[in-house]
């Protein structure tokens, strides 16, 4: 009997951790929409505000970034290099670790790169709610094999 009770509790805890609280979902959806809008308007300053003051970010260039300033500078350089770039996110999944900490993962696709090319990849982000604002504290992003420039 105790084994069944332990298994039931374990499954219940897993289910609770795996779902995002109903009140979080619209807030997180809105944050992603605002992030996408800031990216597509090439507003590096606004994008940097989505990150915690101390953050841990590594994208496909394999450069660790630890601050909002570093994120702002990286986005500004990317927009200068790719003045027509636009992004979109799909296949977004979220898991609550605590009421104020969420893991988000999904697929990104940047279009409008040089010579009309595009890139696609995946990302994983940990967001933390600080003073009623969801901030990125950790992020990893990488290109997937189907974003090979030779195939674009």
GROMACS .gro file of C-alpha atoms in nm:
model
  152
    1UNK     CA    1   0.000   0.000   0.000
    2UNK     CA    2   0.277   0.247   0.089
    3UNK     CA    3   0.447   0.176  -0.244
    4UNK     CA    4   0.128   0.265  -0.432
    5UNK     CA    5   0.089   0.583  -0.226
    6UNK     CA    6   0.451   0.682  -0.297
    7UNK     CA    7   0.405   0.621  -0.671
    8UNK     CA    8   0.081   0.820  -0.674
    9UNK     CA    9   0.248   1.113  -0.495
   10UNK     CA   10   0.548   1.096  -0.730
   11UNK     CA   11   0.327   1.104  -1.040
   12UNK     CA   12   0.122   1.390  -0.892
   13UNK     CA   13   0.435   1.594  -0.825
   14UNK     CA   14   0.564   1.527  -1.176
   15UNK     CA   15   0.233   1.633  -1.329
   16UNK     CA   16   0.222   1.953  -1.122
   17UNK     CA   17   0.580   2.039  -1.219
   18UNK     CA   18   0.521   1.964  -1.586
   19UNK     CA   19   0.233   2.203  -1.633
   20UNK     CA   20   0.250   2.580  -1.640
   21UNK     CA   21   0.006   2.745  -1.403
   22UNK     CA   22  -0.298   2.884  -1.585
   23UNK     CA   23  -0.224   3.243  -1.484
   24UNK     CA   24   0.138   3.215  -1.608
   25UNK     CA   25   0.057   3.102  -1.962
   26UNK     CA   26  -0.090   3.433  -2.090
   27UNK     CA   27   0.190   3.632  -1.925
   28UNK     CA   28   0.457   3.412  -2.085
   29UNK     CA   29   0.281   3.418  -2.424
   30UNK     CA   30   0.269   3.798  -2.403
   31UNK     CA   31   0.638   3.818  -2.310
   32UNK     CA   32   0.732   3.604  -2.610
   33UNK     CA   33   0.518   3.822  -2.841
   34UNK     CA   34   0.682   4.138  -2.706
   35UNK     CA   35   1.029   3.979  -2.742
   36UNK     CA   36   0.951   3.887  -3.103
   37UNK     CA   37   0.822   4.239  -3.178
   38UNK     CA   38   1.134   4.398  -3.027
   39UNK     CA   39   1.355   4.163  -3.228
   40UNK     CA   40   1.169   4.229  -3.553
   41UNK     CA   41   1.192   4.605  -3.498
   42UNK     CA   42   1.567   4.563  -3.427
   43UNK     CA   43   1.540   4.726  -3.084
   44UNK     CA   44   1.849   4.587  -2.909
   45UNK     CA   45   1.783   4.801  -2.601
   46UNK     CA   46   1.430   4.668  -2.556
   47UNK     CA   47   1.550   4.311  -2.614
   48UNK     CA   48   1.815   4.342  -2.346
   49UNK     CA   49   1.543   4.429  -2.092
   50UNK     CA   50   1.402   4.076  -2.127
   51UNK     CA   51   1.720   3.944  -1.962
   52UNK     CA   52   1.807   3.954  -1.593
   53UNK     CA   53   2.084   4.195  -1.495
   54UNK     CA   54   2.304   3.890  -1.437
   55UNK     CA   55   2.223   3.631  -1.699
   56UNK     CA   56   2.387   3.323  -1.852
   57UNK     CA   57   2.343   3.311  -2.229
   58UNK     CA   58   2.524   3.117  -2.502
   59UNK     CA   59   2.398   3.117  -2.860
   60UNK     CA   60   2.537   2.954  -3.174
   61UNK     CA   61   2.848   3.174  -3.175
   62UNK     CA   62   2.957   3.001  -2.850
   63UNK     CA   63   3.024   3.335  -2.675
   64UNK     CA   64   2.912   3.345  -2.309
   65UNK     CA   65   2.715   3.659  -2.225
   66UNK     CA   66   2.655   3.748  -1.861
   67UNK     CA   67   2.480   4.087  -1.860
   68UNK     CA   68   2.211   4.298  -2.023
   69UNK     CA   69   2.480   4.519  -2.176
   70UNK     CA   70   2.645   4.219  -2.340
   71UNK     CA   71   2.305   4.107  -2.472
   72UNK     CA   72   2.228   4.457  -2.605
   73UNK     CA   73   2.567   4.474  -2.778
   74UNK     CA   74   2.526   4.126  -2.928
   75UNK     CA   75   2.179   4.204  -3.066
   76UNK     CA   76   2.297   4.541  -3.203
   77UNK     CA   77   2.588   4.373  -3.383
   78UNK     CA   78   2.356   4.104  -3.524
   79UNK     CA   79   2.110   4.365  -3.655
   80UNK     CA   80   2.395   4.565  -3.812
   81UNK     CA   81   2.523   4.250  -3.982
   82UNK     CA   82   2.171   4.142  -4.089
   83UNK     CA   83   1.960   4.457  -4.139
   84UNK     CA   84   1.660   4.266  -4.281
   85UNK     CA   85   1.649   3.983  -4.027
   86UNK     CA   86   1.317   3.882  -3.871
   87UNK     CA   87   1.245   3.599  -3.631
   88UNK     CA   88   0.958   3.369  -3.543
   89UNK     CA   89   0.911   3.109  -3.270
   90UNK     CA   90   0.721   2.780  -3.297
   91UNK     CA   91   0.680   2.455  -3.103
   92UNK     CA   92   0.706   2.642  -2.772
   93UNK     CA   93   0.680   2.422  -2.462
   94UNK     CA   94   0.694   2.533  -2.100
   95UNK     CA   95   0.748   2.357  -1.770
   96UNK     CA   96   0.706   2.522  -1.429
   97UNK     CA   97   0.976   2.442  -1.178
   98UNK     CA   98   0.826   2.674  -0.917
   99UNK     CA   99   0.549   2.936  -0.936
  100UNK     CA  100   0.819   3.190  -1.032
  101UNK     CA  101   1.054   2.976  -1.242
  102UNK     CA  102   0.974   2.830  -1.585
  103UNK     CA  103   1.172   2.640  -1.847
  104UNK     CA  104   1.077   2.728  -2.204
  105UNK     CA  105   1.200   2.555  -2.516
  106UNK     CA  106   1.110   2.580  -2.880
  107UNK     CA  107   1.218   2.643  -3.237
  108UNK     CA  108   1.335   2.978  -3.376
  109UNK     CA  109   1.369   3.077  -3.739
  110UNK     CA  110   1.549   3.386  -3.862
  111UNK     CA  111   1.471   3.501  -4.216
  112UNK     CA  112   1.600   3.792  -4.421
  113UNK     CA  113   1.966   3.711  -4.373
  114UNK     CA  114   2.229   3.794  -4.635
  115UNK     CA  115   2.146   3.673  -4.984
  116UNK     CA  116   1.791   3.592  -4.870
  117UNK     CA  117   1.902   3.299  -4.656
  118UNK     CA  118   1.741   3.180  -4.336
  119UNK     CA  119   1.853   2.991  -4.028
  120UNK     CA  120   1.658   2.767  -3.797
  121UNK     CA  121   1.740   2.630  -3.456
  122UNK     CA  122   1.625   2.537  -3.110
  123UNK     CA  123   1.647   2.714  -2.777
  124UNK     CA  124   1.602   2.649  -2.409
  125UNK     CA  125   1.543   2.935  -2.168
  126UNK     CA  126   1.490   2.955  -1.795
  127UNK     CA  127   1.269   3.247  -1.695
  128UNK     CA  128   1.227   3.384  -1.345
  129UNK     CA  129   0.950   3.616  -1.233
  130UNK     CA  130   1.105   3.918  -1.064
  131UNK     CA  131   0.877   4.202  -0.945
  132UNK     CA  132   0.594   4.077  -1.170
  133UNK     CA  133   0.820   4.062  -1.478
  134UNK     CA  134   0.943   3.742  -1.644
  135UNK     CA  135   1.319   3.769  -1.705
  136UNK     CA  136   1.557   3.534  -1.884
  137UNK     CA  137   1.820   3.410  -1.640
  138UNK     CA  138   1.961   3.131  -1.859
  139UNK     CA  139   1.943   3.067  -2.233
  140UNK     CA  140   2.100   2.833  -2.484
  141UNK     CA  141   2.035   2.856  -2.857
  142UNK     CA  142   2.179   2.655  -3.144
  143UNK     CA  143   2.127   2.600  -3.514
  144UNK     CA  144   1.977   2.274  -3.630
  145UNK     CA  145   2.121   2.076  -3.922
  146UNK     CA  146   1.837   2.189  -4.152
  147UNK     CA  147   1.965   2.550  -4.126
  148UNK     CA  148   2.275   2.470  -4.329
  149UNK     CA  149   2.339   2.781  -4.545
  150UNK     CA  150   2.412   2.557  -4.843
  151UNK     CA  151   2.051   2.434  -4.823
  152UNK     CA  152   1.892   2.777  -4.766
   0.00000   0.00000   0.00000
